[in-house]
PDB file of C-alpha atoms and ligand atoms in Angstrom:
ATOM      1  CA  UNK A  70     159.118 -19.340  71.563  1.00 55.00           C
ATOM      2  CA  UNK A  71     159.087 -15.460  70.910  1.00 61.00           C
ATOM      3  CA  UNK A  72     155.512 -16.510  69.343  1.00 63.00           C
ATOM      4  CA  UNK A  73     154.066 -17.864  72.211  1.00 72.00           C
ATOM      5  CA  UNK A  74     155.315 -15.617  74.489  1.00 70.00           C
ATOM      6  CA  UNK A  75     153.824 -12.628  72.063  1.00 73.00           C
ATOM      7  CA  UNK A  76     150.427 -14.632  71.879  1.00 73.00           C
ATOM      8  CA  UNK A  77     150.102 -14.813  75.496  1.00 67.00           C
ATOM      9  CA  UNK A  78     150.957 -11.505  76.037  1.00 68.00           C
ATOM     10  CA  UNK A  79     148.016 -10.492  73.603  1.00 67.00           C
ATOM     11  CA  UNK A  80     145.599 -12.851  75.257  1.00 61.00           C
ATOM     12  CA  UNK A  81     146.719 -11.048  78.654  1.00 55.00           C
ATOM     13  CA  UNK A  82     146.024  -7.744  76.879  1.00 62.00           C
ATOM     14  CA  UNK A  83     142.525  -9.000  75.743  1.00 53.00           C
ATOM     15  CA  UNK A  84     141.415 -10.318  79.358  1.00 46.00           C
ATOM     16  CA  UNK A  85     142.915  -6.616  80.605  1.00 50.00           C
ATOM     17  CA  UNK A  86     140.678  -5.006  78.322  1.00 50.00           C
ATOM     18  CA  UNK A  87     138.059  -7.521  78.785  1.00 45.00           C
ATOM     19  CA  UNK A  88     138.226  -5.838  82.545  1.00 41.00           C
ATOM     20  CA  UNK A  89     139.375  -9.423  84.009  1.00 50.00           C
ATOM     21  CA  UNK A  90     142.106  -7.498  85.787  1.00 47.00           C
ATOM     22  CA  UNK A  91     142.234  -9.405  89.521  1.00 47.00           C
ATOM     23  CA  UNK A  92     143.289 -13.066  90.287  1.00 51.00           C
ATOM     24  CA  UNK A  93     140.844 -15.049  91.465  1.00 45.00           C
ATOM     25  CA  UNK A  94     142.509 -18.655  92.530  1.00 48.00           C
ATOM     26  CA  UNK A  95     145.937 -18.919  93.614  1.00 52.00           C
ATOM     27  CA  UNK A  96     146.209 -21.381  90.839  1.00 57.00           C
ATOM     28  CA  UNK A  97     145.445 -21.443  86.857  1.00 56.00           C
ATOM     29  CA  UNK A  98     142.152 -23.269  85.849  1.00 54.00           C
ATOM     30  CA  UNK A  99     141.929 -24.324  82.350  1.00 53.00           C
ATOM     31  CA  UNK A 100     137.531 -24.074  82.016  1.00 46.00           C
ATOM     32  CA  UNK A 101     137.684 -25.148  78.755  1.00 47.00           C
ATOM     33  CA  UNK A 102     138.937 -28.219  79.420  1.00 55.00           C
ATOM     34  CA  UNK A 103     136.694 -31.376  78.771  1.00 54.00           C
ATOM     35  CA  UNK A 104     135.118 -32.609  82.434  1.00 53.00           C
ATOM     36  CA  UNK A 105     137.368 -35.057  84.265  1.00 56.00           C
ATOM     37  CA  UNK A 106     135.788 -38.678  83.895  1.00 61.00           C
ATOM     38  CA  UNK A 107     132.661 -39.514  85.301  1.00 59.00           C
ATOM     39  CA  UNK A 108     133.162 -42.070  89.436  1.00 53.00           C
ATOM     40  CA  UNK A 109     132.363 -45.161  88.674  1.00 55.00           C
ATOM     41  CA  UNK A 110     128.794 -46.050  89.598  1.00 48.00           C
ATOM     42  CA  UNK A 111     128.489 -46.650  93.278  1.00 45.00           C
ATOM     43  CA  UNK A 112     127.995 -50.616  94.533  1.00 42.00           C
ATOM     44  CA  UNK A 113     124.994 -52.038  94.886  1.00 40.00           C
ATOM     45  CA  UNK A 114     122.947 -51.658  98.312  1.00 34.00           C
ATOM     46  CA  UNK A 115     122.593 -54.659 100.661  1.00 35.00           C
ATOM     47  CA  UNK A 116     120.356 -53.409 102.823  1.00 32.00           C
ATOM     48  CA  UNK A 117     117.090 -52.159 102.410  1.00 31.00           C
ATOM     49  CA  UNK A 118     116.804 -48.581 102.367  1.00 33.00           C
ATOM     50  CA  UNK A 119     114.167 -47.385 105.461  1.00 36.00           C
ATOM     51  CA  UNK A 120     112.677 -44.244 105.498  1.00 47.00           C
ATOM     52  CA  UNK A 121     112.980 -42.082 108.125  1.00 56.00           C
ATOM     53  CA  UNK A 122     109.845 -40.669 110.467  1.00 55.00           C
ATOM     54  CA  UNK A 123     111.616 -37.482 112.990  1.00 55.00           C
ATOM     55  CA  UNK A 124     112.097 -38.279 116.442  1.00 52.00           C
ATOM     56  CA  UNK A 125     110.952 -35.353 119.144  1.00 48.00           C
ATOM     57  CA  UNK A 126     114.594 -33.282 118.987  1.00 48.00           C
ATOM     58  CA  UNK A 127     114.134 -33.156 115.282  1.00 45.00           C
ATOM     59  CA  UNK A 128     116.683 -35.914 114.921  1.00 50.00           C
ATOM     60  CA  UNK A 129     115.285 -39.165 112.530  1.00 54.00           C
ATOM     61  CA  UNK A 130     114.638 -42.367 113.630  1.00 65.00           C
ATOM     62  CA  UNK A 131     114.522 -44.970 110.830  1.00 77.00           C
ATOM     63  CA  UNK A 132     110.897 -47.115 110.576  1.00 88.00           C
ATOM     64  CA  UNK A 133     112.495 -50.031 112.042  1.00 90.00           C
ATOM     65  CA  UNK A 134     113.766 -48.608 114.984  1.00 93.00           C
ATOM     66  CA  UNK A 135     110.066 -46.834 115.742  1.00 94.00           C
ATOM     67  CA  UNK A 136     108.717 -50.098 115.228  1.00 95.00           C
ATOM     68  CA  UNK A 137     111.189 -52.107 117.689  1.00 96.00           C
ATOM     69  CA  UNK A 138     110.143 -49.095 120.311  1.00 97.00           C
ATOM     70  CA  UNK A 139     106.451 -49.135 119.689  1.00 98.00           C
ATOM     71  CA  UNK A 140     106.471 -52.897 120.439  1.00 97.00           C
ATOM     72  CA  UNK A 141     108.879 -52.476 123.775  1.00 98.00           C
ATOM     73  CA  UNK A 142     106.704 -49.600 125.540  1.00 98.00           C
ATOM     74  CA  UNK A 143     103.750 -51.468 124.740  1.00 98.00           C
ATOM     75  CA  UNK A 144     104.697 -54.689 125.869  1.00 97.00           C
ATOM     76  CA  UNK A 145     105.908 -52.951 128.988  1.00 98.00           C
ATOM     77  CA  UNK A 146     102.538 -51.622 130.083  1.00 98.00           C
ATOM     78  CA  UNK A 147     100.846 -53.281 132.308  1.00 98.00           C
ATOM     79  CA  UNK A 148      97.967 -51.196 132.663  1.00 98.00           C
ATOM     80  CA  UNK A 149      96.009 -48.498 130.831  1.00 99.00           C
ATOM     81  CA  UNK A 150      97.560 -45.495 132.609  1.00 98.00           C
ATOM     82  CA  UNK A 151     101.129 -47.121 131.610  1.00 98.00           C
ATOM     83  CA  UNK A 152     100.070 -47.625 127.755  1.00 99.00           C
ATOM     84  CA  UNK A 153      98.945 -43.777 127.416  1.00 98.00           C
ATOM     85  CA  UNK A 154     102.035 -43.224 129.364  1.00 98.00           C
ATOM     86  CA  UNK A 155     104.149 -45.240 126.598  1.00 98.00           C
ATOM     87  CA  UNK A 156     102.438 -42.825 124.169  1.00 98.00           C
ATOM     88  CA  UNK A 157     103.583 -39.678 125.439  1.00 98.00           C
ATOM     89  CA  UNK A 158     107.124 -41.033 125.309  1.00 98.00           C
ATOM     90  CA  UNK A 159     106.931 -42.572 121.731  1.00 98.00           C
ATOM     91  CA  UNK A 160     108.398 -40.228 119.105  1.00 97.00           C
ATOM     92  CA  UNK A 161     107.981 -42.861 116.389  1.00 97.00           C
ATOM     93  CA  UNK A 162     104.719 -41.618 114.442  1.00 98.00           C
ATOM     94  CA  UNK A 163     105.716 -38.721 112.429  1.00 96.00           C
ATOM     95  CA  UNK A 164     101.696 -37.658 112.738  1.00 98.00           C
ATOM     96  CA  UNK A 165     102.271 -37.080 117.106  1.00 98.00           C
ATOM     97  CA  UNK A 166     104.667 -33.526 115.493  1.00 97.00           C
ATOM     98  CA  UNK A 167     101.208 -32.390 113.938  1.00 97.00           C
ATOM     99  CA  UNK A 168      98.994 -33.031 116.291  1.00 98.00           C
ATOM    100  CA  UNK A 169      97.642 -31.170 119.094  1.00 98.00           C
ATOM    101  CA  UNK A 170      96.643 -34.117 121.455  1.00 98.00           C
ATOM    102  CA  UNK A 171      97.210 -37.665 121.640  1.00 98.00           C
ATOM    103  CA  UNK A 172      94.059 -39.340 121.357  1.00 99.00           C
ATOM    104  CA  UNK A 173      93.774 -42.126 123.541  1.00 99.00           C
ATOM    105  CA  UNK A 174      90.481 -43.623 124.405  1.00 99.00           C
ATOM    106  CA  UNK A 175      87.147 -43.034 126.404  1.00 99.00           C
ATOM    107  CA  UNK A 176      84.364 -44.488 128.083  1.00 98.00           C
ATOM    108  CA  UNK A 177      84.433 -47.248 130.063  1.00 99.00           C
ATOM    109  CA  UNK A 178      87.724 -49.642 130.008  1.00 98.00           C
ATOM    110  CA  UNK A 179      85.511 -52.604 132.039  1.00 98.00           C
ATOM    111  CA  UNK A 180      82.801 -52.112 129.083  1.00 98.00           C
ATOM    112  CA  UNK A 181      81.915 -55.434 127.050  1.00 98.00           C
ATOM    113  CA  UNK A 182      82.042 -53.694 124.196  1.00 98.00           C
ATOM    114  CA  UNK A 183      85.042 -52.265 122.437  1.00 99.00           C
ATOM    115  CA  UNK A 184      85.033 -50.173 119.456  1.00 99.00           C
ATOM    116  CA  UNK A 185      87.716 -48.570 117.460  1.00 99.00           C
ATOM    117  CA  UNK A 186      88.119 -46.389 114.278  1.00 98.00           C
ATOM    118  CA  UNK A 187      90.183 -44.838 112.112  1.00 98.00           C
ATOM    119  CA  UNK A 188      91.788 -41.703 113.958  1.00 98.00           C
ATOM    120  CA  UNK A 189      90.938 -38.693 115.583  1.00 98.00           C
ATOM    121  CA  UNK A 190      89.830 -35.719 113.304  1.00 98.00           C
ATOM    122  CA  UNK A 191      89.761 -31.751 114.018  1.00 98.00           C
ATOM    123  CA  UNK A 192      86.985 -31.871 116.968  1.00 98.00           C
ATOM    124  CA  UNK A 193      89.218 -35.345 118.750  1.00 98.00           C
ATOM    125  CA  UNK A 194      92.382 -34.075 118.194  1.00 98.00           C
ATOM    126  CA  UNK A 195      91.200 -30.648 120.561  1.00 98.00           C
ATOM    127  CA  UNK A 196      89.370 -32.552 123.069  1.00 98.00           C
ATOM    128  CA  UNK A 197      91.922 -35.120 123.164  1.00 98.00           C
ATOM    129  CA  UNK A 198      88.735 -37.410 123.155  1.00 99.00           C
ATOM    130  CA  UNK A 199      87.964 -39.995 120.321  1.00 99.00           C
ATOM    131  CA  UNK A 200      84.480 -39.650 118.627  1.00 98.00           C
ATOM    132  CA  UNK A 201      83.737 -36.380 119.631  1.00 98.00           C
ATOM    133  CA  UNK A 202      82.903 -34.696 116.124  1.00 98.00           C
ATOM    134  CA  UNK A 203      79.645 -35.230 113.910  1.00 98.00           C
ATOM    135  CA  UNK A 204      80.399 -38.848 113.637  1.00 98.00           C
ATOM    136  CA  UNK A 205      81.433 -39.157 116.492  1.00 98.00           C
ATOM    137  CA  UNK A 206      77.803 -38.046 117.814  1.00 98.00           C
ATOM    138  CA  UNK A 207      76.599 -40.423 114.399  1.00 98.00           C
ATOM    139  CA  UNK A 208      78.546 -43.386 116.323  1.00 98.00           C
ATOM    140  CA  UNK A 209      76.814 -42.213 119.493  1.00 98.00           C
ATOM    141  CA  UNK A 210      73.305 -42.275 118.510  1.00 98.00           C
ATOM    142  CA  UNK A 211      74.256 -46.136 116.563  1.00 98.00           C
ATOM    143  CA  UNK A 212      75.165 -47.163 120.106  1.00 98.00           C
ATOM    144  CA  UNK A 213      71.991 -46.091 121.822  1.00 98.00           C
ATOM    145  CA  UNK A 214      70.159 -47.969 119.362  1.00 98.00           C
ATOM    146  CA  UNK A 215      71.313 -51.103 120.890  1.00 98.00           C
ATOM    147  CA  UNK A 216      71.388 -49.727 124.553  1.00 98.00           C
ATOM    148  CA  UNK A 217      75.235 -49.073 124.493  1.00 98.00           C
ATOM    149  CA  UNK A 218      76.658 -45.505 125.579  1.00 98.00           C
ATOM    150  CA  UNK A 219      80.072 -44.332 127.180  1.00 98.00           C
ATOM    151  CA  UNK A 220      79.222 -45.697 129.917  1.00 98.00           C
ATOM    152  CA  UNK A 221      78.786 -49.651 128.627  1.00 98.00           C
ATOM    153  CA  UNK A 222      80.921 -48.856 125.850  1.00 99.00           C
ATOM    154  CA  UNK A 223      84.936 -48.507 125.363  1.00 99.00           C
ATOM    155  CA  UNK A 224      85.758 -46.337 122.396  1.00 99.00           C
ATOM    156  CA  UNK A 225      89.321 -45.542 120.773  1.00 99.00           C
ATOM    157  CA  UNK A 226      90.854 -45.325 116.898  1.00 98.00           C
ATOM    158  CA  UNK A 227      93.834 -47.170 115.572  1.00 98.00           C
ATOM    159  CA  UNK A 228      95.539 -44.080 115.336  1.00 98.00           C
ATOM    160  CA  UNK A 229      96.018 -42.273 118.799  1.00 98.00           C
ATOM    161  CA  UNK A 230      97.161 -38.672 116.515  1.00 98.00           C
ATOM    162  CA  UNK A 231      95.189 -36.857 113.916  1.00 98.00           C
ATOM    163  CA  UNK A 232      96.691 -36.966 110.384  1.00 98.00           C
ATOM    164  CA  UNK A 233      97.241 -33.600 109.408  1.00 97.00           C
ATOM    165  CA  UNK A 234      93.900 -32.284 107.208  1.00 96.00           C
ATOM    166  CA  UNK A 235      91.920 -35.828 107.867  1.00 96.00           C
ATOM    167  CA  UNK A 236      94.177 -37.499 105.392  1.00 97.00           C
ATOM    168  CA  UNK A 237      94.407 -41.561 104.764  1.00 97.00           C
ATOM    169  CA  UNK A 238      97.107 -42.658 107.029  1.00 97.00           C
ATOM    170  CA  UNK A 239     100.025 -44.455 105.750  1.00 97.00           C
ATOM    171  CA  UNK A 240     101.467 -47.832 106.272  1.00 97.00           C
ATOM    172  CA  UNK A 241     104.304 -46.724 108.563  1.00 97.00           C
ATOM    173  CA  UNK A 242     102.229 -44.535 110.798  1.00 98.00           C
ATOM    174  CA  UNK A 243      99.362 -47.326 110.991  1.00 98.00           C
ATOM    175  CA  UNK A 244     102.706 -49.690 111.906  1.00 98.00           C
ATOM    176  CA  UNK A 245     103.948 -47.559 114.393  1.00 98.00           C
ATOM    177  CA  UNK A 246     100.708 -47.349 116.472  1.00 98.00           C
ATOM    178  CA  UNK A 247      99.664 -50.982 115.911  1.00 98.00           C
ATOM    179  CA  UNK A 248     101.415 -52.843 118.723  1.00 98.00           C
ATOM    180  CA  UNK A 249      99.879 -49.800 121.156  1.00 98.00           C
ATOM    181  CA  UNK A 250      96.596 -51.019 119.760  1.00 98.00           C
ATOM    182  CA  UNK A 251      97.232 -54.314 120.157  1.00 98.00           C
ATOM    183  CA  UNK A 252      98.353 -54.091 123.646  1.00 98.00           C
ATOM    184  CA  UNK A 253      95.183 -51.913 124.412  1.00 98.00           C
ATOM    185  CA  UNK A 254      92.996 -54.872 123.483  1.00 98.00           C
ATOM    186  CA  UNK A 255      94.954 -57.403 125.428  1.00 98.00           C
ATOM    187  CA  UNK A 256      94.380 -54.715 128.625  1.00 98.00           C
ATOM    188  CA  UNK A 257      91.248 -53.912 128.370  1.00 98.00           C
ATOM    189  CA  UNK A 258      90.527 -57.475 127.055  1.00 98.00           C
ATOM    190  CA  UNK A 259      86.419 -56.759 126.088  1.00 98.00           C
ATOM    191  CA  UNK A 260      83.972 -59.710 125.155  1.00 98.00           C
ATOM    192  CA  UNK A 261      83.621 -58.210 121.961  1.00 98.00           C
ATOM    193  CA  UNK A 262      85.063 -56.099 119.168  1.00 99.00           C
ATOM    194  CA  UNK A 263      84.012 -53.522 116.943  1.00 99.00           C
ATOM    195  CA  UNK A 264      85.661 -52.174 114.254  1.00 98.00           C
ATOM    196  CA  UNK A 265      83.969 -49.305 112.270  1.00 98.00           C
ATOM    197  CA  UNK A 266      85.507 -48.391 108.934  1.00 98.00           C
ATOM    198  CA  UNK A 267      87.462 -50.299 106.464  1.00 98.00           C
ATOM    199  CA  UNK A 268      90.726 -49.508 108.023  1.00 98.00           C
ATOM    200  CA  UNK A 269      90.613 -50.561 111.327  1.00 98.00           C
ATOM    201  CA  UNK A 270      88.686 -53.839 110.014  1.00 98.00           C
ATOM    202  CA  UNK A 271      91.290 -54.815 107.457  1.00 98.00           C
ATOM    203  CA  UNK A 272      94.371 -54.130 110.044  1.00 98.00           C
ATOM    204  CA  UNK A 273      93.275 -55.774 112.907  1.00 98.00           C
ATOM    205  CA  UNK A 274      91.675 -58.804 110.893  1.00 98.00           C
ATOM    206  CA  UNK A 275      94.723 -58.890 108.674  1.00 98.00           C
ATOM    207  CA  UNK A 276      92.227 -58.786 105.586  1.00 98.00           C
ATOM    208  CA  UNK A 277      92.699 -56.861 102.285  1.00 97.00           C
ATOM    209  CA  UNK A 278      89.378 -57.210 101.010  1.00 98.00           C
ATOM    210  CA  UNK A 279      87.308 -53.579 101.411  1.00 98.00           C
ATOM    211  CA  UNK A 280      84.854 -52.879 104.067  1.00 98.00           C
ATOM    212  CA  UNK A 281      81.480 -53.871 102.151  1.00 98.00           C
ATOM    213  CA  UNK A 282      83.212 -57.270 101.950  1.00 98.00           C
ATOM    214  CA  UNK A 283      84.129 -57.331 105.719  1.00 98.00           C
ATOM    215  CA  UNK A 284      81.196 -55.886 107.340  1.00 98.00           C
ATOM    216  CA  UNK A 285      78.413 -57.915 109.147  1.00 98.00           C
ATOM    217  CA  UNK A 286      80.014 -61.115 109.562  1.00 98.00           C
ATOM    218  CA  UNK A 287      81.816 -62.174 113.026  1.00 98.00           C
ATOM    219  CA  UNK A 288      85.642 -62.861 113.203  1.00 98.00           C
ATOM    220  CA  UNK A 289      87.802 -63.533 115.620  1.00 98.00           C
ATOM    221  CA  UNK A 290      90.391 -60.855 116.248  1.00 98.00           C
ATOM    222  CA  UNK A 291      93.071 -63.107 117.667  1.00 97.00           C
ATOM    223  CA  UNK A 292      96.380 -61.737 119.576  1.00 97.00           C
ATOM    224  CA  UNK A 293      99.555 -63.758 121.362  1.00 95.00           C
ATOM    225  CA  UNK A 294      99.061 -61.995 124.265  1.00 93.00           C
ATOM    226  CA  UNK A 295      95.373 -62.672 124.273  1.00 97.00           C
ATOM    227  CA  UNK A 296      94.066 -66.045 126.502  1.00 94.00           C
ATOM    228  CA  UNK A 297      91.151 -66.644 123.318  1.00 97.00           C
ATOM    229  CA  UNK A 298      90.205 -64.879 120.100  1.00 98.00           C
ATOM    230  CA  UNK A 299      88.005 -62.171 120.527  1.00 98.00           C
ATOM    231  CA  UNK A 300      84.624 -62.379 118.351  1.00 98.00           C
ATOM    232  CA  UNK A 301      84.682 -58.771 116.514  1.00 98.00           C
ATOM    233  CA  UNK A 302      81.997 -57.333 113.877  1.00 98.00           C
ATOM    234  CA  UNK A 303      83.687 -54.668 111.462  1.00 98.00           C
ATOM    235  CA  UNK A 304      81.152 -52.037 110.482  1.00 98.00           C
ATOM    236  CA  UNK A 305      80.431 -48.837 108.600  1.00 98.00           C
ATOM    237  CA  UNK A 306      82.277 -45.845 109.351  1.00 98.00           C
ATOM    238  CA  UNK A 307      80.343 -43.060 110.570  1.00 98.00           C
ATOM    239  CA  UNK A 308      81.926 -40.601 108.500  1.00 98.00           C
ATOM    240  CA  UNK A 309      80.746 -42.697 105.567  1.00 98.00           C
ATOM    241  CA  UNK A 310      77.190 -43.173 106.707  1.00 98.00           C
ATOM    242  CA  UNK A 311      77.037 -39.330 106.749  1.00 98.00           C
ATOM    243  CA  UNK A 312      77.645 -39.076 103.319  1.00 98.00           C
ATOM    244  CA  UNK A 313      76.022 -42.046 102.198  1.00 98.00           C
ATOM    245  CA  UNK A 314      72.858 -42.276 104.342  1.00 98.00           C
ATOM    246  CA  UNK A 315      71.078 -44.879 102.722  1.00 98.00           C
ATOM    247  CA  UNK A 316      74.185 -47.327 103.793  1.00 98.00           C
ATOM    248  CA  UNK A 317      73.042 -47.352 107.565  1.00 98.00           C
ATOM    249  CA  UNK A 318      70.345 -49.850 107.209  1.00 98.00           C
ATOM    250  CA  UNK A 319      73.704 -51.899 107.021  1.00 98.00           C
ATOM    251  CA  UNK A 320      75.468 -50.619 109.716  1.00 98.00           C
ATOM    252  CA  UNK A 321      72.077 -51.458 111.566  1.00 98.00           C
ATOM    253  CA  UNK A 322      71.981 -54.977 110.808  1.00 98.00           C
ATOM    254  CA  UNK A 323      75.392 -55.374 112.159  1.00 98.00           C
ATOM    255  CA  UNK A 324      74.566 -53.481 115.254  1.00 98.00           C
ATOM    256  CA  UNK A 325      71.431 -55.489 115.567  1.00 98.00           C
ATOM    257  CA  UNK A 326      73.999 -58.677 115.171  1.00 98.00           C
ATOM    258  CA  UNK A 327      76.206 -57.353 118.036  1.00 98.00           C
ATOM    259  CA  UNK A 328      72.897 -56.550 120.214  1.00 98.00           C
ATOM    260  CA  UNK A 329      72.433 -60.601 119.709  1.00 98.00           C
ATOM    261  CA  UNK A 330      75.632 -61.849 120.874  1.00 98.00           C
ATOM    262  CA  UNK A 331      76.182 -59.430 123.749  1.00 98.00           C
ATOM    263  CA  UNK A 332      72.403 -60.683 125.069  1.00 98.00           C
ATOM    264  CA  UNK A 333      73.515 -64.091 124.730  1.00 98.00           C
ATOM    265  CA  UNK A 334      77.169 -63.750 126.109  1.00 98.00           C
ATOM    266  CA  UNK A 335      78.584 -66.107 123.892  1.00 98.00           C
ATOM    267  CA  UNK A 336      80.538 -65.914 121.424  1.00 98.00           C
ATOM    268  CA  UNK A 337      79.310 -66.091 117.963  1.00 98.00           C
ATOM    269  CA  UNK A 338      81.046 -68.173 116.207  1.00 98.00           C
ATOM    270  CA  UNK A 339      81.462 -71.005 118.320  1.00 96.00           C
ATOM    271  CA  UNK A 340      77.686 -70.923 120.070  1.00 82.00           C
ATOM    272  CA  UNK A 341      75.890 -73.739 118.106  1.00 68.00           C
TER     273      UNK A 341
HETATM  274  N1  URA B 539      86.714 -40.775 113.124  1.00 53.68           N
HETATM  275  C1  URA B 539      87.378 -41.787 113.735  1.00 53.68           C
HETATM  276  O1  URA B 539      87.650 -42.821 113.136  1.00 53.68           O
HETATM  277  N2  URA B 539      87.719 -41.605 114.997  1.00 53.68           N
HETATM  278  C2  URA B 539      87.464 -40.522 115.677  1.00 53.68           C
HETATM  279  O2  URA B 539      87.832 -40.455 116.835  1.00 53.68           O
HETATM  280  C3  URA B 539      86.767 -39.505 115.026  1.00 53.68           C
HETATM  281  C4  URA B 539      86.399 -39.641 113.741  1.00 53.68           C
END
């Protein structure tokens, strides 16, 4: 006993001299003690995990829940002026935080023709005006080939924000503006579609195959809320004919093919 009180007294001594002179718990904590056993692992997850996109007070709204909203404001507008409405109200596409506009649409809504791209880029997402850029005055110039302009011609993207540096959008931001796209075709309801670039194509055609697959042959773009499918020609992107100028004897031919079916006012695929 007389030992360990000695021993401890020494150790005292030692931390004194040490210069651990203050208390700093109100308790004694052994540190060299091994670590207390490791939880046992947590239980499995049932649900799926969502990610999370932030709402417009910074809070997060889960993927799902953007979803379920994007398809409630656009069902609920009845017109044009509603839809772009909707828009400004939606908070579930992460890209509307870094971008300076929406981008909604121009030209004219009782137009024939309907064409929509990818997104808006630097020059669309200042104007708040789709196609505005250098390929947008590309897509321009395609469309006066075959008589169309702004004025025969409805243009929008499938994105109505820019992503941030022109990047690829992802899955859950093309979700989230989908059923606004969708219920922009049902309103404005044109004779015929057209999609340039590979992503618009392959979402609104529900295709995976690439753009040089899709291009130049009619399909019907087909909607519930739509009273018949819609006969739509996916094309090349102007971006891409830009930087690969040789490719636009392609997009011509498909522009040529859309020439022929709005001069015959039928539909393409079912005209015998
Ligand atoms: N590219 C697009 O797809 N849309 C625009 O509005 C501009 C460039």
């Amino acid at each position: 006993m007389q030992t360990d009180r000695d021993e401890s007294l020494a150790a005292l001594n030692w931390l004194i001299q040490a210069g651990a002179d203050e208390a700093i718990g109100d308790s004694p904590r052994d540190r060299m003690a091994p670590p207390p056993p490791a939880p046992p692992p947590a239980p499995a997850e049932t649900a799926p995990r969502v990610s999370a996109v932030p709402a417009g007070d910074g809070a997060l709204i889960s993927n799902d829940a953007a979803l379920a909203s994007a398809q409630s404001l656009a069902r609920a507008a009845a017109t044009l002026d509603d839809l772009r409405a909707a828009l400004t109200t939606f908070d579930g596409c992460p890209l509307k935080q870094t971008a300076m506009n929406l981008v909604f649409a121009d030209g004219n809504p009782q137009a024939k023709v309907m064409v929509i791209g990818e997104g808006p880029g630097a020059e669309e997402d200042r104007q708040g005006l789709p196609f505005v850029g250098v390929s947008g005055q590309l897509l321009d110039r395609m469309l006066a080939c075959i008589g169309l302009d702004r004025t025969t011609a409805y243009i929008t993207n499938l994105l109505f924000w820019r992503p941030p540096g022109n990047r690829s959008p992802t899955p859950s931001e093309i979700a989230a503006c989908l059923p606004f796209v969708e219920r922009h075709i049902e309103l404005v309801d044109p004779n015929y579609l057209l999609f340039v670039g590979g992503i618009s194509a392959k979402t609104l055609l529900g295709r995976r195959e690439g753009i040089l697959k899709l291009r130049g042959h009619w399909a019907h773009y087909q909607h519930v809320g739509l009273t018949r499918p819609i006969p739509a020609m996916a094309s090349l992107h102007p971006a891409y004919l830009l930087r690969q100028p040789a490719q636009k004897r392609l997009a011509w031919r498909d522009l040529l093919a859309l020439k022929a079916a709005i001069r015959s006012g039928k539909d393409p695929l079912l005209a015998s």
